[in-house]
Short mmCIF file of the N, C-alpha and C atoms (twelve columns), coordinates in Angstrom:
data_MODEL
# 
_entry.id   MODEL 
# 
loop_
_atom_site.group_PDB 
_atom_site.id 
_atom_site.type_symbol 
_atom_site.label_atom_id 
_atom_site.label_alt_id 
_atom_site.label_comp_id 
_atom_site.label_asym_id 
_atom_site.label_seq_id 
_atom_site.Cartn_x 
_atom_site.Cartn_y 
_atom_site.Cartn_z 
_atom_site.pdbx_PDB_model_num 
ATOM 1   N N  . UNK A 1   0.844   -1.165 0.000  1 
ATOM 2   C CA . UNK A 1   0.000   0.000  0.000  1 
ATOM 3   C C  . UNK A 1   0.896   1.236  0.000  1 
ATOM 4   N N  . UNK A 2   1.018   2.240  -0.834 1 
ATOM 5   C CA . UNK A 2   1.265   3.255  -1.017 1 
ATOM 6   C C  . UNK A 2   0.756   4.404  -0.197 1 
ATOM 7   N N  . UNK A 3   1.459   5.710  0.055  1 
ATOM 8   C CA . UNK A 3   1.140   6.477  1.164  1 
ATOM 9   C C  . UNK A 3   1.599   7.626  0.595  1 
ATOM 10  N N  . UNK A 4   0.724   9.061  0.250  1 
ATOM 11  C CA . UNK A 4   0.784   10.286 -0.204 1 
ATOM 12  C C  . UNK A 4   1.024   10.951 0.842  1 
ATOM 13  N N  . UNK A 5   2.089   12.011 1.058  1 
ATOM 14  C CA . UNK A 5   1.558   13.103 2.246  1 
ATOM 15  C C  . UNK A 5   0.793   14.342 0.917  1 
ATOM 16  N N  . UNK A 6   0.068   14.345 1.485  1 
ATOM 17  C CA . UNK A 6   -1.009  15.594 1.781  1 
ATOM 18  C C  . UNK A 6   -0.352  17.050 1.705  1 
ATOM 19  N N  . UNK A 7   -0.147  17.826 0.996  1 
ATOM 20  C CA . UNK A 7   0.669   19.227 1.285  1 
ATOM 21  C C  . UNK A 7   -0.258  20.454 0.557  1 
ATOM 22  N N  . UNK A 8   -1.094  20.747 0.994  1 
ATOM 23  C CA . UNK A 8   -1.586  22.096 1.085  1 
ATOM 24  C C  . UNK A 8   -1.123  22.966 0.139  1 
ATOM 25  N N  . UNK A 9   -1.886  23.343 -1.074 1 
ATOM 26  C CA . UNK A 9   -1.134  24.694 -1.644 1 
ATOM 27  C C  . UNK A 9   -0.516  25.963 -0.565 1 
ATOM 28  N N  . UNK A 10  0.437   26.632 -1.360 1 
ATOM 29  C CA . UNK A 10  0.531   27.750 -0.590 1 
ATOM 30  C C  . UNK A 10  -0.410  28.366 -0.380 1 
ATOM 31  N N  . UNK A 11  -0.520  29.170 0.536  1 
ATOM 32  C CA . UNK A 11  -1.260  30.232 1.095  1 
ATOM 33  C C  . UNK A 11  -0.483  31.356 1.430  1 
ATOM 34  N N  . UNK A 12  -1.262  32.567 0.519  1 
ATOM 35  C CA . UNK A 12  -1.287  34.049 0.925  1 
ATOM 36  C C  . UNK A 12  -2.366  34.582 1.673  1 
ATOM 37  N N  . UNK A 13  -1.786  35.770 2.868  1 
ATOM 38  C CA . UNK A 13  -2.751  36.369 3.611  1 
ATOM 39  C C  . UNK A 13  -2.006  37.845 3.194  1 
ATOM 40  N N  . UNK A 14  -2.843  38.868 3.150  1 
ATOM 41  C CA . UNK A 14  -2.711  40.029 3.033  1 
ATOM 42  C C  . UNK A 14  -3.290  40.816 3.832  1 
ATOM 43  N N  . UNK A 15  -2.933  41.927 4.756  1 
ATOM 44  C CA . UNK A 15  -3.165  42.527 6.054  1 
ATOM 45  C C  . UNK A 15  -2.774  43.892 5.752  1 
ATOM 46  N N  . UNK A 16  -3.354  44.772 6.198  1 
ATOM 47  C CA . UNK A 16  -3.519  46.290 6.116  1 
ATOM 48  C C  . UNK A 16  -3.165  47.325 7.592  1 
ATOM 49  N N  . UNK A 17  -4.342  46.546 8.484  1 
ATOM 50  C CA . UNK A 17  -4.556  47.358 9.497  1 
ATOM 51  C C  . UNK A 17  -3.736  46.792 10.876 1 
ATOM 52  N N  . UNK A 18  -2.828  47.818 11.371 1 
ATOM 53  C CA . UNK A 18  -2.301  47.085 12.472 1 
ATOM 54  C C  . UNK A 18  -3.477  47.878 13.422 1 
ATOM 55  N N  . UNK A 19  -3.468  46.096 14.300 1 
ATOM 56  C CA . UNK A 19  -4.458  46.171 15.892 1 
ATOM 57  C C  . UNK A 19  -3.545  46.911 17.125 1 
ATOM 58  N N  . UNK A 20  -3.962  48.087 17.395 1 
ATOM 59  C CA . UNK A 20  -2.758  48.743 18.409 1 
ATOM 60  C C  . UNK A 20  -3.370  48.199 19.638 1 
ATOM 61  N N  . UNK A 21  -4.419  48.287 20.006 1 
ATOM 62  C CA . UNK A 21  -4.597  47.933 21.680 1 
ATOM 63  C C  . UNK A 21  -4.958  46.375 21.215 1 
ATOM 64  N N  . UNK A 22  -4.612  44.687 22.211 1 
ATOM 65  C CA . UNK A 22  -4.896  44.250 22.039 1 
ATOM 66  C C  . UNK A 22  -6.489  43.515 22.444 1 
ATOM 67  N N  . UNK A 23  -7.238  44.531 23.205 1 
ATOM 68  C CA . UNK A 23  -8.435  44.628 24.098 1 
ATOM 69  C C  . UNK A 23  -9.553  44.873 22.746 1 
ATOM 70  N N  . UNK A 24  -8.894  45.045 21.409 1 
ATOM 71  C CA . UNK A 24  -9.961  45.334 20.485 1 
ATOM 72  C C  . UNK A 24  -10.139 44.104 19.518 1 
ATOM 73  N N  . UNK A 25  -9.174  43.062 19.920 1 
ATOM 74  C CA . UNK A 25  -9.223  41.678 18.973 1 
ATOM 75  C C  . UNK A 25  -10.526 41.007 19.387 1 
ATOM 76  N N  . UNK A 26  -11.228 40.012 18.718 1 
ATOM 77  C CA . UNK A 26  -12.539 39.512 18.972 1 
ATOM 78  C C  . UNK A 26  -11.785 38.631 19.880 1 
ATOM 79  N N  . UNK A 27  -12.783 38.351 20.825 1 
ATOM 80  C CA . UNK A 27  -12.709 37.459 21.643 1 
ATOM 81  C C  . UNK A 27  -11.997 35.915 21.141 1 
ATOM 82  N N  . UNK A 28  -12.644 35.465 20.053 1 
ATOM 83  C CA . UNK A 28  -12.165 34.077 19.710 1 
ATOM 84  C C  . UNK A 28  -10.389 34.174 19.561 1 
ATOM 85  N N  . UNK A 29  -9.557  35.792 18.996 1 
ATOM 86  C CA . UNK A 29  -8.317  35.340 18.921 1 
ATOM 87  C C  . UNK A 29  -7.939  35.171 20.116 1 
ATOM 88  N N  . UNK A 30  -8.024  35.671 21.275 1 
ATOM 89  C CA . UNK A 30  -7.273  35.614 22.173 1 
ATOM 90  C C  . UNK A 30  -7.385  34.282 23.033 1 
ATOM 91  N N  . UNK A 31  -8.564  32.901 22.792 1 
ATOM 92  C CA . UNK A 31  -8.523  31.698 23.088 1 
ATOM 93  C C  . UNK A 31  -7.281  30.893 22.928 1 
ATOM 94  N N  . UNK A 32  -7.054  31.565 21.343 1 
ATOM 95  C CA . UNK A 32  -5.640  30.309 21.187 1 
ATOM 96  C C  . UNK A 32  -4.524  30.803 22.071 1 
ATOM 97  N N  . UNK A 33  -4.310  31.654 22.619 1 
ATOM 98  C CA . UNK A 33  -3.148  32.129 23.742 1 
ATOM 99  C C  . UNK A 33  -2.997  31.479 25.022 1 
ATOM 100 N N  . UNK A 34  -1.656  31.455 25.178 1 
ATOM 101 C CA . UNK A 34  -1.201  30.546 26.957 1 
ATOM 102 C C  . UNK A 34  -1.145  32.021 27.053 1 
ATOM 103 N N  . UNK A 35  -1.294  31.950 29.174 1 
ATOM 104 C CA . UNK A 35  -1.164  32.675 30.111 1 
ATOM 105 C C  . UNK A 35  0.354   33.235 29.961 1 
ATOM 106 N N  . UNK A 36  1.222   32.423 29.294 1 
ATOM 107 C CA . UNK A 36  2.491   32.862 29.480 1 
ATOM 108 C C  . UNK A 36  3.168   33.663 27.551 1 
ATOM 109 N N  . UNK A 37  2.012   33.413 26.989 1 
ATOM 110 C CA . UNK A 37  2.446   34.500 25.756 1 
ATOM 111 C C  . UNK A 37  1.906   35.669 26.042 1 
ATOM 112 N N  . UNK A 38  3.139   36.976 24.860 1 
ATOM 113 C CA . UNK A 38  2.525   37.770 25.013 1 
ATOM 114 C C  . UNK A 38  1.984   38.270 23.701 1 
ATOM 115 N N  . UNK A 39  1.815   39.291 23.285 1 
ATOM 116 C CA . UNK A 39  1.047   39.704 22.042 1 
ATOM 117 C C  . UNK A 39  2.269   40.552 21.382 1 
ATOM 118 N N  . UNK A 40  3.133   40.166 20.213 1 
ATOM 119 C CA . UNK A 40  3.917   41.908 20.020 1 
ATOM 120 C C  . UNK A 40  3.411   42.422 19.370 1 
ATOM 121 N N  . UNK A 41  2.612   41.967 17.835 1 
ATOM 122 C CA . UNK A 41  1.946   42.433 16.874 1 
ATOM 123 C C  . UNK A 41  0.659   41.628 16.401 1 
ATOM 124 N N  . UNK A 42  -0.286  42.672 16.076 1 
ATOM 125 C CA . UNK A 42  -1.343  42.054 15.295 1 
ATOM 126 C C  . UNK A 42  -1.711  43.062 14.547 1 
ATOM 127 N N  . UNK A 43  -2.320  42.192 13.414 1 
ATOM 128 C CA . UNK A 43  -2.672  42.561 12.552 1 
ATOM 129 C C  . UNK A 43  -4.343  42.095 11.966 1 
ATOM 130 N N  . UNK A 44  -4.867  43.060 10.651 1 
ATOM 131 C CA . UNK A 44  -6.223  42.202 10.510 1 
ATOM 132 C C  . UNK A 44  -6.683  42.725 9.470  1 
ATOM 133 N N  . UNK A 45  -7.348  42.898 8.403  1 
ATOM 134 C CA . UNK A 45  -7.859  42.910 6.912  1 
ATOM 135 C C  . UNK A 45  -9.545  42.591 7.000  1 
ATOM 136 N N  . UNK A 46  -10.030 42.784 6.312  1 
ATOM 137 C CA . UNK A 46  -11.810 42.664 6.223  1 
ATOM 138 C C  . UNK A 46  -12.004 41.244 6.711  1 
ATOM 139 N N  . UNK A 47  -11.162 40.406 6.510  1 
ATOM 140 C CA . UNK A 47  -12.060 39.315 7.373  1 
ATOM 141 C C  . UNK A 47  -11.062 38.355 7.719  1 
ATOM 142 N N  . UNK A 48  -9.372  38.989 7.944  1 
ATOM 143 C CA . UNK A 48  -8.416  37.582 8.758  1 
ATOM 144 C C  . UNK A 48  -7.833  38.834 9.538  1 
ATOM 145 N N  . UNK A 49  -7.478  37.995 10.541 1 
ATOM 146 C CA . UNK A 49  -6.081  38.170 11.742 1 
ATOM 147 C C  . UNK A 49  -5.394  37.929 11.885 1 
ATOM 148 N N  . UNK A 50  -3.881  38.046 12.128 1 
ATOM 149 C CA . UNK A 50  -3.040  37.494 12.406 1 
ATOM 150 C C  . UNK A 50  -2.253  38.001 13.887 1 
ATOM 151 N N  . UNK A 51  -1.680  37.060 14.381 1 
ATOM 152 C CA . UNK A 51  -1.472  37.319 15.761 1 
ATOM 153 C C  . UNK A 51  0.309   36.822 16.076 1 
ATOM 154 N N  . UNK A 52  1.400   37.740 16.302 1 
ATOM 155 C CA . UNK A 52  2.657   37.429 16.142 1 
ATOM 156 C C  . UNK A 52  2.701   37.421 18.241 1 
ATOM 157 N N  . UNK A 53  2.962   36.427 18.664 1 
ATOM 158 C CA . UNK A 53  3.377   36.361 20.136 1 
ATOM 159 C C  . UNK A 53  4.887   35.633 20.120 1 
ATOM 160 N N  . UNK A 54  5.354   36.107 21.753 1 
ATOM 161 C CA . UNK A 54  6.563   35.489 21.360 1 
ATOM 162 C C  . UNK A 54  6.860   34.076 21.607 1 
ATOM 163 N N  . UNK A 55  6.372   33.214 20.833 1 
ATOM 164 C CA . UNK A 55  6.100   31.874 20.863 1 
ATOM 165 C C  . UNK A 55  5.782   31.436 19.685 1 
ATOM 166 N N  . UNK A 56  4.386   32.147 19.057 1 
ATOM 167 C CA . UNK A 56  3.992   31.120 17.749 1 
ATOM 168 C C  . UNK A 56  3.294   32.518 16.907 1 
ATOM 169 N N  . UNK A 57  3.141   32.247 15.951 1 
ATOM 170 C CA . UNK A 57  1.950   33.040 15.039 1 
ATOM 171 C C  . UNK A 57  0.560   32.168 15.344 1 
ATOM 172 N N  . UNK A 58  -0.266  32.937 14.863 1 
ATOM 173 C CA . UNK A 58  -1.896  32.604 14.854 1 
ATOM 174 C C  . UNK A 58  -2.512  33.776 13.305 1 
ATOM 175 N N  . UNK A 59  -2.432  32.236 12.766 1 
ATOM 176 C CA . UNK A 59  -2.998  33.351 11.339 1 
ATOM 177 C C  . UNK A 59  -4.850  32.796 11.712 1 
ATOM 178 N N  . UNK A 60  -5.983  33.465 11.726 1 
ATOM 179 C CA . UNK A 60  -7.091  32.979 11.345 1 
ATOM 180 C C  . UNK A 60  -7.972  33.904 10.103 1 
ATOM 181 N N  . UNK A 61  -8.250  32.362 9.807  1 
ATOM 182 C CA . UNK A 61  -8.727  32.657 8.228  1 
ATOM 183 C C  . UNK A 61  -10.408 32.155 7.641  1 
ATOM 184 N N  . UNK A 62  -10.979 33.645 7.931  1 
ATOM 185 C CA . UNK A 62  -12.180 33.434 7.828  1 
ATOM 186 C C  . UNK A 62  -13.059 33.545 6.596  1 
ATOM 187 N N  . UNK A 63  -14.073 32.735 6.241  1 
ATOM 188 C CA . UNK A 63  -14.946 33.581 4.959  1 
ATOM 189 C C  . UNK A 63  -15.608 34.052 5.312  1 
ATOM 190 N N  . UNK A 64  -16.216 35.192 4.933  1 
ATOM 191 C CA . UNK A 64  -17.895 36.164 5.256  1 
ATOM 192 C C  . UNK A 64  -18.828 35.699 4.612  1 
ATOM 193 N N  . UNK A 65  -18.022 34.467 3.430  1 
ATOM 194 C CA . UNK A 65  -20.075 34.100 2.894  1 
ATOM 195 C C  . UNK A 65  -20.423 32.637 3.956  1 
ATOM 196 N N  . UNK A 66  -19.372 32.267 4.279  1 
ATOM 197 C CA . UNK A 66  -19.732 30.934 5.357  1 
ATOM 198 C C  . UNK A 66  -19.926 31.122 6.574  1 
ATOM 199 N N  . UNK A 67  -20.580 31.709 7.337  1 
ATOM 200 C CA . UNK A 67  -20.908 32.875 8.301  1 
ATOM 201 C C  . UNK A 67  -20.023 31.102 9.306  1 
ATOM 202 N N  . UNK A 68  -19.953 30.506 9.476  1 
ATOM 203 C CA . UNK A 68  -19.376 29.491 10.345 1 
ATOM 204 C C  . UNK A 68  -17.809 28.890 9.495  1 
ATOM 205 N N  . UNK A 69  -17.344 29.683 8.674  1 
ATOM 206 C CA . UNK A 69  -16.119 28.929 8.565  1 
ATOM 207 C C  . UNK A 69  -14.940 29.613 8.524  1 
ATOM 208 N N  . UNK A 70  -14.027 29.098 9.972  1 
ATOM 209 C CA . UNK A 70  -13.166 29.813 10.475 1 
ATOM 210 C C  . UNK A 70  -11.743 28.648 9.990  1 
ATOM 211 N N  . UNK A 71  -11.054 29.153 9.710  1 
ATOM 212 C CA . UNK A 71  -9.457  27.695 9.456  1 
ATOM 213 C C  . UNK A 71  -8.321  29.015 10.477 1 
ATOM 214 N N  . UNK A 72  -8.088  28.018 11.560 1 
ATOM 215 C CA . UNK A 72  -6.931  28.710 12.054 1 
ATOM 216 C C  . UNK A 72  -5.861  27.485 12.032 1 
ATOM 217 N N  . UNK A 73  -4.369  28.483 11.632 1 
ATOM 218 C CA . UNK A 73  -3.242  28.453 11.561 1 
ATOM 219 C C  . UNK A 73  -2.102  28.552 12.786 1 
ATOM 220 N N  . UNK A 74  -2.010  27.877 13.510 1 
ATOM 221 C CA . UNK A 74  -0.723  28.422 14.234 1 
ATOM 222 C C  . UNK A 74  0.417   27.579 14.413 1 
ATOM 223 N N  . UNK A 75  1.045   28.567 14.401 1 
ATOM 224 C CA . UNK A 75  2.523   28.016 13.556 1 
ATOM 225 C C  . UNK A 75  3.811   28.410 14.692 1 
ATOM 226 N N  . UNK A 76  3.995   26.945 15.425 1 
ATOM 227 C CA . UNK A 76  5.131   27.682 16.277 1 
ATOM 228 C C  . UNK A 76  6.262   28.035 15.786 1 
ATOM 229 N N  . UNK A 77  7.066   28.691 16.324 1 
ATOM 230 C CA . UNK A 77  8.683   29.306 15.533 1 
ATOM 231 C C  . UNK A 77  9.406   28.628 15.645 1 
ATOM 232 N N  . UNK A 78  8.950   27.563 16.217 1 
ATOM 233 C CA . UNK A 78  10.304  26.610 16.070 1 
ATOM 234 C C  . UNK A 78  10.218  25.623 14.840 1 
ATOM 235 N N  . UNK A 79  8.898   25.622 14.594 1 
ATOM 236 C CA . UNK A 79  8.999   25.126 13.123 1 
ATOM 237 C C  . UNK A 79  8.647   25.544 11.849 1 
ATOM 238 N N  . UNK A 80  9.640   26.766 12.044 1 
ATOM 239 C CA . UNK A 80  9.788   27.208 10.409 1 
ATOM 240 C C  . UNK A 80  11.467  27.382 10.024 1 
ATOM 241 N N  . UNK A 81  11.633  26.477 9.110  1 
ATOM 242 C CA . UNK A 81  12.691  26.290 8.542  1 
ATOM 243 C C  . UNK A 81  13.774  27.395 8.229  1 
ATOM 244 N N  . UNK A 82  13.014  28.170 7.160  1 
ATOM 245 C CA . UNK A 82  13.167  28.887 6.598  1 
ATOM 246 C C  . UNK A 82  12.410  30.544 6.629  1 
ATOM 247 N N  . UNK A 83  13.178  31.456 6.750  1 
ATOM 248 C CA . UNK A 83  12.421  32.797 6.355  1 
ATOM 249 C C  . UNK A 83  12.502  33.595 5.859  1 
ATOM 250 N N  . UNK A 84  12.168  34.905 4.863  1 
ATOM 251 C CA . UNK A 84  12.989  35.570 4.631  1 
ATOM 252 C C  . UNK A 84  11.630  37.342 4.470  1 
ATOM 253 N N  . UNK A 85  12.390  38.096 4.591  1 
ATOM 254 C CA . UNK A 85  11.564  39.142 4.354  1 
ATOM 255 C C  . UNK A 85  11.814  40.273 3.275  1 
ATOM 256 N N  . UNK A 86  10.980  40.968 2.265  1 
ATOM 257 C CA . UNK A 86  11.237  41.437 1.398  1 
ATOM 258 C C  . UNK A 86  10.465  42.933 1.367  1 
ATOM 259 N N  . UNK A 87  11.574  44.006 1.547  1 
ATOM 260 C CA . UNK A 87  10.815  44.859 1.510  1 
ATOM 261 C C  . UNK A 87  10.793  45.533 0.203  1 
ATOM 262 N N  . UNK A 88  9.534   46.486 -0.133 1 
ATOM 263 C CA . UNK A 88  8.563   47.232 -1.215 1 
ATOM 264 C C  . UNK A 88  8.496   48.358 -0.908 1 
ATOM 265 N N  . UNK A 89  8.278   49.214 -1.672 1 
ATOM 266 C CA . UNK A 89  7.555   50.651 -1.517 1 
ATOM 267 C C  . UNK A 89  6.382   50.730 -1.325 1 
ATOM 268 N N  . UNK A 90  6.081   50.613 0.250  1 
ATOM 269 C CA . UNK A 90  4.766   50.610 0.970  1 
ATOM 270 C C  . UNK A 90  4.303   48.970 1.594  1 
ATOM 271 N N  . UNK A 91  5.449   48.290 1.013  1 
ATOM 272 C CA . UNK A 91  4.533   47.072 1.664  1 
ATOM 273 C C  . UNK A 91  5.678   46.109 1.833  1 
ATOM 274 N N  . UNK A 92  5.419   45.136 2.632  1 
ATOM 275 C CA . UNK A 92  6.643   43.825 3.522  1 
ATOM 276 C C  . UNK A 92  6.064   42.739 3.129  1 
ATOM 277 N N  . UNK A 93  7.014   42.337 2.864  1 
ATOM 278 C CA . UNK A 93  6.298   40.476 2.517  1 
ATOM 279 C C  . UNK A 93  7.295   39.536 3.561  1 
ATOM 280 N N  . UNK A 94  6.623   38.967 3.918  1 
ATOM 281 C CA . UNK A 94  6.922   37.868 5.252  1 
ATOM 282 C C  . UNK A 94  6.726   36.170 4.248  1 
ATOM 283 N N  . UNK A 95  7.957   35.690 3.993  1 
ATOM 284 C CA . UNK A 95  7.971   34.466 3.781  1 
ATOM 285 C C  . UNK A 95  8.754   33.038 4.682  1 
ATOM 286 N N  . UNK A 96  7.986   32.161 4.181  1 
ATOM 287 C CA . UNK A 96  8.465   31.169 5.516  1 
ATOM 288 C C  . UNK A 96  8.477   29.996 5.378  1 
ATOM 289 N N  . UNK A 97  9.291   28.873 4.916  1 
ATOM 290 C CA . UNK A 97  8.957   27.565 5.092  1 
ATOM 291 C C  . UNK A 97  8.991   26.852 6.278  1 
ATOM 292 N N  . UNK A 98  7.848   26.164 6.436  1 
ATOM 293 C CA . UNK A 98  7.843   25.267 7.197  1 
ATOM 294 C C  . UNK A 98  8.660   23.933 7.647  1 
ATOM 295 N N  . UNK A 99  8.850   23.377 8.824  1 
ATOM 296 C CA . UNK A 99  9.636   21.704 8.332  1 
ATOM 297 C C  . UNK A 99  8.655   20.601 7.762  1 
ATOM 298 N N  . UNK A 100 7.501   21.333 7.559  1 
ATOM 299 C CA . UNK A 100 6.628   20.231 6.531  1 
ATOM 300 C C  . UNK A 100 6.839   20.318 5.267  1 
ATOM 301 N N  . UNK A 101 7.126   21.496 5.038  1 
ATOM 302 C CA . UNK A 101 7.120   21.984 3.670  1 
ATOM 303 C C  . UNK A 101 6.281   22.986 2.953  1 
ATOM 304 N N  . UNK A 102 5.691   23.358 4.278  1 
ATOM 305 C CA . UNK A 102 4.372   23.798 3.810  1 
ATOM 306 C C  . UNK A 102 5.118   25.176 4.100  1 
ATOM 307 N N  . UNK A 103 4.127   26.369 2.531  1 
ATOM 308 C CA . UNK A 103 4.890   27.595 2.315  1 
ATOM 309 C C  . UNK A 103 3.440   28.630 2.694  1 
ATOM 310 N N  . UNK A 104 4.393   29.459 3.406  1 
ATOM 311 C CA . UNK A 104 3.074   30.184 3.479  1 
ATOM 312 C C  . UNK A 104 3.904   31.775 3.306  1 
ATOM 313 N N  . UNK A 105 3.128   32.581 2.717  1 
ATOM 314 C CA . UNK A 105 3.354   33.731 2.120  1 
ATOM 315 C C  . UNK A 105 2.634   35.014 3.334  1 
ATOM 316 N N  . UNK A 106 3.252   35.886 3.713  1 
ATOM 317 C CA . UNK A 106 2.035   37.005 4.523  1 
ATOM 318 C C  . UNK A 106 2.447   38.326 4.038  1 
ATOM 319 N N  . UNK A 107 1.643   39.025 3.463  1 
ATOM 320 C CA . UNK A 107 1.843   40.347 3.004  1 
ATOM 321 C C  . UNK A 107 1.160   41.749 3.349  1 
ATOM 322 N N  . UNK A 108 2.444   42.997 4.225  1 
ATOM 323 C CA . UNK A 108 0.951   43.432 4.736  1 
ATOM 324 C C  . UNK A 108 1.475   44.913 4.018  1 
ATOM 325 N N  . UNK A 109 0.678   45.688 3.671  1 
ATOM 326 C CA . UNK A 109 0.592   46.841 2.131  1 
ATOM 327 C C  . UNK A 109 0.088   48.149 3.649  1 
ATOM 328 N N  . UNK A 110 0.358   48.852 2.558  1 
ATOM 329 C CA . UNK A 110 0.021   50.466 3.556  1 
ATOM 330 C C  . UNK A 110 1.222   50.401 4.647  1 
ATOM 331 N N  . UNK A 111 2.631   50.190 4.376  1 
ATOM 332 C CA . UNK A 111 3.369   50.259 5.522  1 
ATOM 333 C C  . UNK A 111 4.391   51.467 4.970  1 
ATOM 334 N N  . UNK A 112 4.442   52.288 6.268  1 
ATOM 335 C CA . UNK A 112 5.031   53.279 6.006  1 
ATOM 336 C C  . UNK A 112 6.416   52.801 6.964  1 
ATOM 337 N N  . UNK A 113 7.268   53.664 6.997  1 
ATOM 338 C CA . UNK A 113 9.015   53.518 7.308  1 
ATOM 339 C C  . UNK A 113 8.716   52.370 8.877  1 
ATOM 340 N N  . UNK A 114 8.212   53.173 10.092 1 
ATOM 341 C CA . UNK A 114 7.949   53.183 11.280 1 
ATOM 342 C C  . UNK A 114 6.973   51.662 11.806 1 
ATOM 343 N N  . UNK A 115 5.901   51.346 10.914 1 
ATOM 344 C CA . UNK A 115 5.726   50.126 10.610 1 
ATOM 345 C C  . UNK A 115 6.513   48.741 10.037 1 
ATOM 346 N N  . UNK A 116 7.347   49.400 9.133  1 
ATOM 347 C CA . UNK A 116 8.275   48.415 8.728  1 
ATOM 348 C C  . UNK A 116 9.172   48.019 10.015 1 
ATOM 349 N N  . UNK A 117 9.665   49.073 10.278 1 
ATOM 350 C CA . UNK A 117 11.251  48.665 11.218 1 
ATOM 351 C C  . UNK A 117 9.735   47.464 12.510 1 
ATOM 352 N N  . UNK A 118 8.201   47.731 13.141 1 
ATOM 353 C CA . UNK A 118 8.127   47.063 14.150 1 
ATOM 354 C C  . UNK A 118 7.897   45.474 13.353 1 
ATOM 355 N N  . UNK A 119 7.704   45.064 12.151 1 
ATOM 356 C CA . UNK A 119 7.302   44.366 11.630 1 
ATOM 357 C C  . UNK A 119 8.947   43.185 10.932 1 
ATOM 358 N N  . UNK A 120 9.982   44.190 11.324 1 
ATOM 359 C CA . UNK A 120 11.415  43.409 11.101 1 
ATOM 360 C C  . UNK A 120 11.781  43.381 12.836 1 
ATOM 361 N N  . UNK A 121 11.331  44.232 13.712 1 
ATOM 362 C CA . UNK A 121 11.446  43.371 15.127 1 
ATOM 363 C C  . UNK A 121 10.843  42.106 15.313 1 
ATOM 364 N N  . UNK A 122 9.788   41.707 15.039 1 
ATOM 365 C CA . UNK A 122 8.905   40.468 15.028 1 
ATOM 366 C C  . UNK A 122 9.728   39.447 14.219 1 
ATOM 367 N N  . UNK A 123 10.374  39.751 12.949 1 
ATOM 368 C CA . UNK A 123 11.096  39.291 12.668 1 
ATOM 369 C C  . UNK A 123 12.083  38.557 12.898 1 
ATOM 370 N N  . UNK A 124 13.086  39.968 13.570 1 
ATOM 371 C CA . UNK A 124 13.869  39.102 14.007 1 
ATOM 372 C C  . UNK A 124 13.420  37.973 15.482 1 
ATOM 373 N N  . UNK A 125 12.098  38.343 16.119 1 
ATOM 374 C CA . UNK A 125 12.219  37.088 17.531 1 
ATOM 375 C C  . UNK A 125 12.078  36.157 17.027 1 
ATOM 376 N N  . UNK A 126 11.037  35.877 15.549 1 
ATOM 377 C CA . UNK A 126 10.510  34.779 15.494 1 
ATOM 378 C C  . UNK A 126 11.868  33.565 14.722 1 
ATOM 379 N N  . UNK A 127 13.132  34.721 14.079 1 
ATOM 380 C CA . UNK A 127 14.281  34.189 13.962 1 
ATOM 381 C C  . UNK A 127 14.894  33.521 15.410 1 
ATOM 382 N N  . UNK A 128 14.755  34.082 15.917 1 
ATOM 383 C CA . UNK A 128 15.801  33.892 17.030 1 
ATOM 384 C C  . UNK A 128 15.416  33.085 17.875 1 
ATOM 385 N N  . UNK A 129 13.804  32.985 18.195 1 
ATOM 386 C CA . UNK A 129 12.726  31.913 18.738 1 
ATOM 387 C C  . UNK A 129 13.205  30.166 18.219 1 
ATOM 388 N N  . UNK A 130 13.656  30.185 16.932 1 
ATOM 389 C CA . UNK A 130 13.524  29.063 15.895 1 
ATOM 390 C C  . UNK A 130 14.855  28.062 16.408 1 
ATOM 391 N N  . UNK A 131 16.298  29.283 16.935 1 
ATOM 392 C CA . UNK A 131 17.102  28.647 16.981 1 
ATOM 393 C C  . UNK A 131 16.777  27.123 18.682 1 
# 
């Protein structure tokens, strides 16, 4: 008997709005959190979130026509292989392989100088988290 793994196309998320207080995230993100993470960045777009703690990401990925279908992502830092970040005029792209293999793309647009540099701090923990 033969045995496929399963590997997920990539996935892109694209994010706009950074969440400054974290008291304004819906209730459901802050479930996936231990008592002992903290929050450095979030982010969120018309209908996903993403949640950078210093431990794991939490991408959740919702549709608005499936009023019940939520797919969350979280991805500890210790297992991503690979990363790299690419900056644009106005916008950061966050890339990352997984040790599954699995690639996931995050891109967040409307970033001005001051956004960038907090978005290459996150960066670098989730580097430094991995070792």
């Amino acid at each position: 008997m033969a045995y496929m793994k399963f590997k997920e196309l990539t996935k892109y998320f694209d994010f706009k709005t950074e969440v400054l207080d974290s008291s304004l995230l819906p209730e459901y993100t802050i479930e996936y959190l231990t008592q002992t993470e903290n929050t450095l960045l979030a982010y969120k777009n018309s209908k996903d979130y993403i949640l950078f703690t210093n431990k794991k990401m939490v991408l959740f990925d919702r549709d608005p026509l499936a009023a019940y279908y939520k797919k969350i992502h979280i991805v500890p830092y210790k297992s991503i292989s690979t990363g790299a970040i690419n900056y644009m005029p106005g916008k950061v792209e966050l890339l990352f392989s997984l040790d599954s293999g699995y690639q996931l793309h995050i891109n967040f647009i409307g970033m001005n100088h001051d956004k960038k540099e907090n978005l290459k701090k996150v960066f670098n923990q989730i580097l430094s988290n991995n070792i």
